[in-house]
Amino acid sequence: MSKTTMDHAEASVAFNKDESYVDWHDETLWFVRQKRDRSSKLLPEWEQLRNTASQIKDYVLSHMDELLLSFEQKAKENGVHVHWAYNAAEHNEIVLGLLNRNRITKMVKSKSMLTEECHMNEFLSQNGIEVIDTDLGERIVQLRQEPPSHIVLPAIHLKKKDIGDLFHEHLGTDAGATDPQYLAEAARQHLRDKFLTRRAALTGVNFAIADTGGFVVATNEGNADMGAHLADIHIASMGFEKIIPRQEHLGVFLRLLARSATGQPVTTYNSHFKKPRDGQEMHIIIVDNGRTAQLGREDFRNSLKCIRCGACMNTCPVYRRSGGHSYHNAVAGPIGSILAPNLDMTKNADLPFASTLCGSCSNVCPVKIDIHDQLYKWRQVLAKGGYVPKAKEAGIKAMSAVLSQPRFYQWSGKLGRSVMRIMPFMVNNQLNPWYKNREMPEPPKESFRDWYVNNRRK
């Protein structure tokens, strides 16, 4: 395994240096998770919605080719230009080509995790194109020159003071200002000029409808509408898994999406696009970028059901206490950890191990993706393929030998308890990362099995 710049464990250590900050991050995301719980429980048909959404996505995964071709045909009939991109490089070249052809050097963009996945902003910047992210959270992280840490809440890792300092530096707000209304107004004035002067706008796609050729973009700020309706050219980028069969299916997914993401009954703006207005160009880029490979992996194809709500991140105890940037991938958290190895097993081999496998991610997933099962299966694939570090590989083999032999397991347990009682320094030392933030309780005199055997007859 080649060494990444900073793997998840190393990045987590850096994130955990300020304990009070980590506690705040943890509690904030848990607050969002609790909102999701309260909102979902108001719907008696919640589990029925989840089952229906999962079944619709099962159909989509089994009829992907037919649905995409139907969407392309209908979109073209609506006057939309449809492009196909095999990978991130092709996607970025298509966007650049459209901008160059129209002699456009400045563009606004609403939130799109696909363009983060494709590293589009960096590519366009290198080719003389200025891209302004108009989602407030994404604009904040763009000003900080860092990626989003959460797919729905890009700047959730920052406090009000951090935003105030950033806006003072870049937008000229008062030093030390932390009032959210004041800061939001400053951002609004800053972005308004961008909306009015940019001739091109790029949006993501939340749902593309096969039988109409239309698509839906969900935002809470209305920035996708502002950009797309004011621009001469509207470019929409979508991963091909965003397709759904029929318009009526939107009623299922839109009810699930906002409740799962933030606990809202519905996203503030669900904008429906179908055809360009008079004088406007509308382009849709349908991107593969490894999705075909994932579709072909029987154990992992269900990950393509994801509707990018972020619920699995908000509930994950590891994500909440390690931060989104520790995942070094466009999509962080549990769902990102099963999507990332498909793109690059060497670079992302650490991510499926960034989980307790508690299953909370699967429990809250609105489309019932078996996330924790897939994390476990990725570990097996990566270990068998030789992608894990040698030390971890040796540890896995040692534990396999111990756990597969009952007598050896019992003997090892007795030995371990004795060592911890007589020579605790053998395990509690700087070489054992388990003890960096933990204190082990007093080792028991006997195992539960021994206790049970001795007391069963009493």
Short mmCIF file of C-alpha atoms in Angstrom, two decimals, residues 17-315:
data_model
loop_
_atom_site.label_atom_id
_atom_site.label_comp_id
_atom_site.label_asym_id
_atom_site.label_seq_id
_atom_site.Cartn_x
_atom_site.Cartn_y
_atom_site.Cartn_z
CA LYS A 17 -6.08 18.05 19.37
CA ASP A 18 -8.74 20.50 20.58
CA GLU A 19 -11.08 18.36 22.70
CA SER A 20 -13.68 21.08 23.32
CA TYR A 21 -13.89 21.73 19.58
CA VAL A 22 -14.41 18.04 18.86
CA ASP A 23 -17.11 17.86 21.54
CA TRP A 24 -18.90 20.78 19.89
CA HIS A 25 -18.65 19.11 16.43
CA ASP A 26 -19.97 15.85 17.88
CA GLU A 27 -22.91 17.50 19.66
CA THR A 28 -23.85 19.66 16.67
CA LEU A 29 -24.15 16.70 14.33
CA TRP A 30 -26.00 14.66 16.94
CA PHE A 31 -28.47 17.56 17.22
CA VAL A 32 -29.10 17.23 13.46
CA ARG A 33 -29.51 13.48 13.86
CA GLN A 34 -32.12 14.04 16.60
CA LYS A 35 -34.00 16.46 14.35
CA ARG A 36 -34.09 13.73 11.73
CA ASP A 37 -35.54 11.30 14.26
CA ARG A 38 -38.27 13.69 15.39
CA SER A 39 -39.21 14.61 11.83
CA SER A 40 -39.34 11.02 10.60
CA LYS A 41 -41.50 9.88 13.52
CA LEU A 42 -44.17 12.38 12.49
CA LEU A 43 -44.81 10.23 9.42
CA PRO A 44 -46.53 6.91 10.22
CA GLU A 45 -45.62 5.76 6.71
CA TRP A 46 -41.89 6.49 7.18
CA GLU A 47 -40.73 2.87 6.90
CA GLN A 48 -43.05 2.34 3.93
CA LEU A 49 -41.41 5.33 2.22
CA ARG A 50 -37.95 3.87 2.89
CA ASN A 51 -39.00 0.48 1.51
CA THR A 52 -40.55 2.07 -1.56
CA ALA A 53 -37.49 4.22 -2.24
CA SER A 54 -35.23 1.20 -1.88
CA GLN A 55 -37.36 -0.82 -4.29
CA ILE A 56 -37.42 2.00 -6.85
CA LYS A 57 -33.65 2.20 -6.67
CA ASP A 58 -33.42 -1.59 -7.06
CA TYR A 59 -35.36 -1.21 -10.29
CA VAL A 60 -33.09 1.64 -11.38
CA LEU A 61 -29.93 -0.41 -10.81
CA SER A 62 -31.38 -3.27 -12.86
CA HIS A 63 -32.60 -1.05 -15.74
CA MET A 64 -29.92 1.63 -15.74
CA ASP A 65 -29.20 1.50 -19.47
CA GLU A 66 -32.85 1.73 -20.52
CA LEU A 67 -33.61 4.58 -18.14
CA LEU A 68 -30.59 6.64 -19.15
CA LEU A 69 -31.32 6.26 -22.85
CA SER A 70 -34.96 7.23 -22.26
CA PHE A 71 -33.82 10.27 -20.30
CA GLU A 72 -31.42 11.28 -23.06
CA GLN A 73 -34.10 11.01 -25.73
CA LYS A 74 -36.67 13.02 -23.76
CA ALA A 75 -34.13 15.66 -22.76
CA LYS A 76 -33.07 16.16 -26.38
CA GLU A 77 -36.73 16.48 -27.39
CA ASN A 78 -36.98 19.23 -24.76
CA GLY A 79 -34.14 21.14 -26.40
CA VAL A 80 -31.43 20.13 -23.92
CA HIS A 81 -27.93 19.16 -25.07
CA VAL A 82 -26.86 15.84 -23.51
CA HIS A 83 -23.21 14.88 -23.04
CA TRP A 84 -21.70 11.64 -21.72
CA ALA A 85 -18.47 11.63 -19.69
CA TYR A 86 -16.59 8.41 -19.02
CA ASN A 87 -14.50 9.90 -16.24
CA ALA A 88 -13.72 13.09 -14.35
CA ALA A 89 -11.26 14.32 -16.98
CA GLU A 90 -13.86 14.04 -19.74
CA HIS A 91 -16.42 15.85 -17.59
CA ASN A 92 -14.06 18.72 -16.91
CA GLU A 93 -13.05 18.99 -20.58
CA ILE A 94 -16.72 19.16 -21.62
CA VAL A 95 -17.38 22.01 -19.17
CA LEU A 96 -14.26 23.86 -20.29
CA GLY A 97 -15.19 23.37 -23.96
CA LEU A 98 -18.67 24.79 -23.43
CA LEU A 99 -17.27 27.84 -21.63
CA ASN A 100 -14.53 28.44 -24.20
CA ARG A 101 -16.98 28.12 -27.08
CA ASN A 102 -19.10 30.85 -25.51
CA ARG A 103 -16.04 32.94 -24.53
CA ILE A 104 -16.96 32.77 -20.86
CA THR A 105 -14.25 33.10 -18.22
CA LYS A 106 -16.40 33.44 -15.08
CA MET A 107 -19.08 31.06 -13.81
CA VAL A 108 -21.28 30.57 -10.74
CA LYS A 109 -21.88 27.10 -9.36
CA SER A 110 -24.38 25.71 -6.91
CA LYS A 111 -23.50 22.77 -4.68
CA SER A 112 -22.41 19.70 -6.60
CA MET A 113 -20.50 16.89 -4.93
CA LEU A 114 -19.89 15.42 -8.39
CA THR A 115 -17.79 18.43 -9.37
CA GLU A 116 -15.90 18.03 -6.09
CA GLU A 117 -15.33 14.38 -7.03
CA CYS A 118 -14.05 15.52 -10.45
CA HIS A 119 -11.89 18.33 -8.94
CA MET A 120 -13.52 20.61 -11.50
CA ASN A 121 -12.84 23.94 -9.78
CA GLU A 122 -9.09 23.30 -9.69
CA PHE A 123 -9.08 22.21 -13.35
CA LEU A 124 -11.04 25.24 -14.55
CA SER A 125 -8.91 27.59 -12.45
CA GLN A 126 -5.78 26.17 -14.09
CA ASN A 127 -7.38 26.97 -17.44
CA GLY A 128 -8.23 30.57 -16.65
CA ILE A 129 -11.85 30.10 -15.53
CA GLU A 130 -13.06 31.67 -12.28
CA VAL A 131 -15.69 29.57 -10.49
CA ILE A 132 -17.66 31.07 -7.60
CA ASP A 133 -19.48 28.60 -5.34
CA THR A 134 -22.81 30.16 -4.40
CA ASP A 135 -23.98 27.78 -1.69
CA LEU A 136 -23.08 29.69 1.48
CA GLY A 137 -21.31 26.77 3.12
CA GLU A 138 -19.39 25.96 -0.05
CA ARG A 139 -18.44 29.64 -0.54
CA ILE A 140 -17.07 29.68 3.00
CA VAL A 141 -14.84 26.65 2.45
CA GLN A 142 -13.87 27.95 -1.00
CA LEU A 143 -12.62 31.19 0.61
CA ARG A 144 -10.65 29.03 3.06
CA GLN A 145 -9.26 27.02 0.12
CA GLU A 146 -10.38 23.73 1.58
CA PRO A 147 -12.91 21.08 0.49
CA PRO A 148 -16.37 20.63 2.05
CA SER A 149 -16.29 18.51 5.21
CA HIS A 150 -19.91 17.33 4.83
CA ILE A 151 -22.03 16.77 1.73
CA VAL A 152 -25.03 18.72 3.06
CA LEU A 153 -23.34 21.00 5.62
CA PRO A 154 -20.02 21.86 3.95
CA ALA A 155 -18.78 24.18 6.72
CA ILE A 156 -20.14 22.26 9.71
CA HIS A 157 -16.60 22.02 11.07
CA LEU A 158 -16.45 25.80 11.60
CA LYS A 159 -17.79 27.98 14.41
CA LYS A 160 -19.33 31.44 14.08
CA LYS A 161 -16.04 33.03 15.11
CA ASP A 162 -14.24 31.23 12.30
CA ILE A 163 -16.77 32.58 9.78
CA GLY A 164 -16.55 36.08 11.23
CA ASP A 165 -12.77 36.13 10.92
CA LEU A 166 -12.96 34.78 7.36
CA PHE A 167 -15.54 37.35 6.23
CA HIS A 168 -13.58 40.16 7.87
CA GLU A 169 -10.56 39.15 5.81
CA HIS A 170 -12.33 38.56 2.48
CA LEU A 171 -15.60 40.54 2.60
CA GLY A 172 -14.61 43.45 4.83
CA THR A 173 -17.09 42.82 7.65
CA ASP A 174 -16.46 44.24 11.12
CA ALA A 175 -13.65 42.55 13.04
CA GLY A 176 -14.93 40.11 15.63
CA ALA A 177 -18.47 40.03 14.22
CA THR A 178 -20.27 36.74 14.92
CA ASP A 179 -23.94 37.65 14.44
CA PRO A 180 -25.31 35.10 11.93
CA GLN A 181 -27.80 37.56 10.40
CA TYR A 182 -25.08 40.17 9.85
CA LEU A 183 -22.70 37.64 8.32
CA ALA A 184 -25.40 36.10 6.11
CA GLU A 185 -26.34 39.56 4.81
CA ALA A 186 -22.69 40.24 3.98
CA ALA A 187 -22.52 36.96 2.04
CA ARG A 188 -25.78 37.79 0.28
CA GLN A 189 -24.46 41.16 -0.93
CA HIS A 190 -21.17 39.54 -1.96
CA LEU A 191 -22.88 36.85 -4.03
CA ARG A 192 -25.56 39.04 -5.59
CA ASP A 193 -23.03 40.72 -7.87
CA LYS A 194 -21.76 37.31 -9.00
CA PHE A 195 -25.26 36.13 -9.92
CA LEU A 196 -25.97 39.28 -11.95
CA THR A 197 -22.71 39.34 -13.90
CA ARG A 198 -21.95 35.67 -14.69
CA ARG A 199 -23.14 34.35 -18.05
CA ALA A 200 -22.76 30.66 -17.12
CA ALA A 201 -24.13 28.66 -14.18
CA LEU A 202 -23.44 25.06 -13.24
CA THR A 203 -25.75 23.07 -10.97
CA GLY A 204 -25.80 19.55 -9.70
CA VAL A 205 -28.73 17.19 -10.18
CA ASN A 206 -30.57 15.52 -7.31
CA PHE A 207 -33.00 13.54 -9.43
CA ALA A 208 -33.26 13.07 -13.22
CA ILE A 209 -36.57 11.73 -14.50
CA ALA A 210 -36.38 9.16 -17.28
CA ASP A 211 -39.89 9.55 -18.65
CA THR A 212 -39.83 13.37 -18.95
CA GLY A 213 -36.17 14.32 -19.48
CA GLY A 214 -36.50 16.83 -16.64
CA PHE A 215 -34.40 17.08 -13.51
CA VAL A 216 -34.68 18.47 -9.98
CA VAL A 217 -32.14 20.47 -8.00
CA ALA A 218 -32.75 20.81 -4.24
CA THR A 219 -31.29 23.75 -2.32
CA ASN A 220 -32.16 25.62 0.86
CA GLU A 221 -30.89 28.97 -0.39
CA GLY A 222 -32.35 29.25 -3.89
CA ASN A 223 -28.86 29.78 -5.29
CA ALA A 224 -29.30 27.18 -8.04
CA ASP A 225 -32.37 29.07 -9.32
CA MET A 226 -30.62 32.43 -9.16
CA GLY A 227 -27.64 31.18 -11.11
CA ALA A 228 -29.45 29.08 -13.69
CA HIS A 229 -32.23 31.59 -14.45
CA LEU A 230 -29.91 34.58 -14.88
CA ALA A 231 -27.26 32.81 -16.99
CA ASP A 232 -27.08 32.44 -20.77
CA ILE A 233 -25.86 28.86 -20.42
CA HIS A 234 -26.93 26.37 -17.76
CA ILE A 235 -24.77 23.28 -17.29
CA ALA A 236 -26.07 20.47 -15.07
CA SER A 237 -23.68 17.70 -13.99
CA MET A 238 -25.08 14.37 -12.78
CA GLY A 239 -23.72 10.99 -11.83
CA PHE A 240 -25.75 8.44 -13.77
CA GLU A 241 -27.18 6.92 -10.59
CA LYS A 242 -29.34 10.04 -10.10
CA ILE A 243 -31.88 8.70 -12.59
CA ILE A 244 -35.39 7.72 -11.41
CA PRO A 245 -38.04 6.17 -13.65
CA ARG A 246 -41.04 8.47 -13.33
CA GLN A 247 -42.13 11.92 -12.15
CA GLU A 248 -44.43 10.43 -9.51
CA HIS A 249 -41.42 8.86 -7.77
CA LEU A 250 -40.25 12.33 -6.76
CA GLY A 251 -42.94 12.34 -4.08
CA VAL A 252 -41.16 9.47 -2.35
CA PHE A 253 -37.62 10.78 -2.56
CA LEU A 254 -38.30 14.45 -1.78
CA ARG A 255 -40.13 13.48 1.43
CA LEU A 256 -37.20 11.34 2.49
CA LEU A 257 -34.36 13.63 1.43
CA ALA A 258 -34.88 16.72 3.59
CA ARG A 259 -36.09 14.82 6.65
CA SER A 260 -33.05 12.55 6.53
CA ALA A 261 -30.63 15.40 5.86
CA THR A 262 -31.62 18.14 8.30
CA GLY A 263 -34.97 17.13 9.80
CA GLN A 264 -36.88 19.59 7.59
CA PRO A 265 -40.27 18.48 6.18
CA VAL A 266 -39.07 19.46 2.72
CA THR A 267 -36.10 21.24 1.14
CA THR A 268 -36.81 24.98 0.80
CA TYR A 269 -36.35 25.03 -2.99
CA ASN A 270 -37.00 21.96 -5.14
CA SER A 271 -36.36 23.46 -8.56
CA HIS A 272 -37.66 21.58 -11.59
CA PHE A 273 -35.79 22.10 -14.87
CA LYS A 274 -37.00 20.66 -18.15
CA LYS A 275 -36.06 22.90 -21.08
CA PRO A 276 -34.03 26.07 -21.64
CA ARG A 277 -35.81 29.39 -21.71
CA ASP A 278 -35.79 31.30 -25.00
CA GLY A 279 -32.26 32.32 -25.90
CA GLN A 280 -30.63 30.10 -23.26
CA GLU A 281 -28.52 26.96 -23.72
CA MET A 282 -29.05 24.05 -21.34
CA HIS A 283 -26.56 21.17 -21.14
CA ILE A 284 -26.63 17.99 -19.07
CA ILE A 285 -23.43 16.00 -18.52
CA ILE A 286 -24.05 12.39 -17.49
CA VAL A 287 -20.95 11.11 -15.70
CA ASP A 288 -19.74 7.54 -15.11
CA ASN A 289 -16.38 7.99 -13.33
CA GLY A 290 -16.25 4.49 -11.87
CA ARG A 291 -19.98 4.01 -11.37
CA THR A 292 -20.16 1.23 -13.97
CA ALA A 293 -17.49 -0.67 -12.06
CA GLN A 294 -19.41 -0.19 -8.80
CA LEU A 295 -22.62 -1.33 -10.51
CA GLY A 296 -20.82 -4.50 -11.51
CA ARG A 297 -19.70 -5.30 -7.95
CA GLU A 298 -22.54 -7.39 -6.54
CA ASP A 299 -21.62 -6.71 -2.93
CA PHE A 300 -21.30 -2.94 -3.41
CA ARG A 301 -23.77 -1.95 -6.16
CA ASN A 302 -26.37 -0.88 -3.58
CA SER A 303 -24.13 2.05 -2.67
CA LEU A 304 -25.36 3.65 -5.92
CA LYS A 305 -28.79 4.01 -4.31
CA CYS A 306 -27.43 6.91 -2.25
CA ILE A 307 -29.41 10.18 -2.49
CA ARG A 308 -26.68 12.20 -0.70
CA CYS A 309 -28.67 13.17 2.41
CA GLY A 310 -25.73 12.83 4.81
CA ALA A 311 -27.78 11.03 7.49
CA CYS A 312 -25.12 8.34 7.84
CA MET A 313 -22.52 11.01 8.64
CA ASN A 314 -24.65 12.73 11.27
CA THR A 315 -25.16 9.49 13.18
#
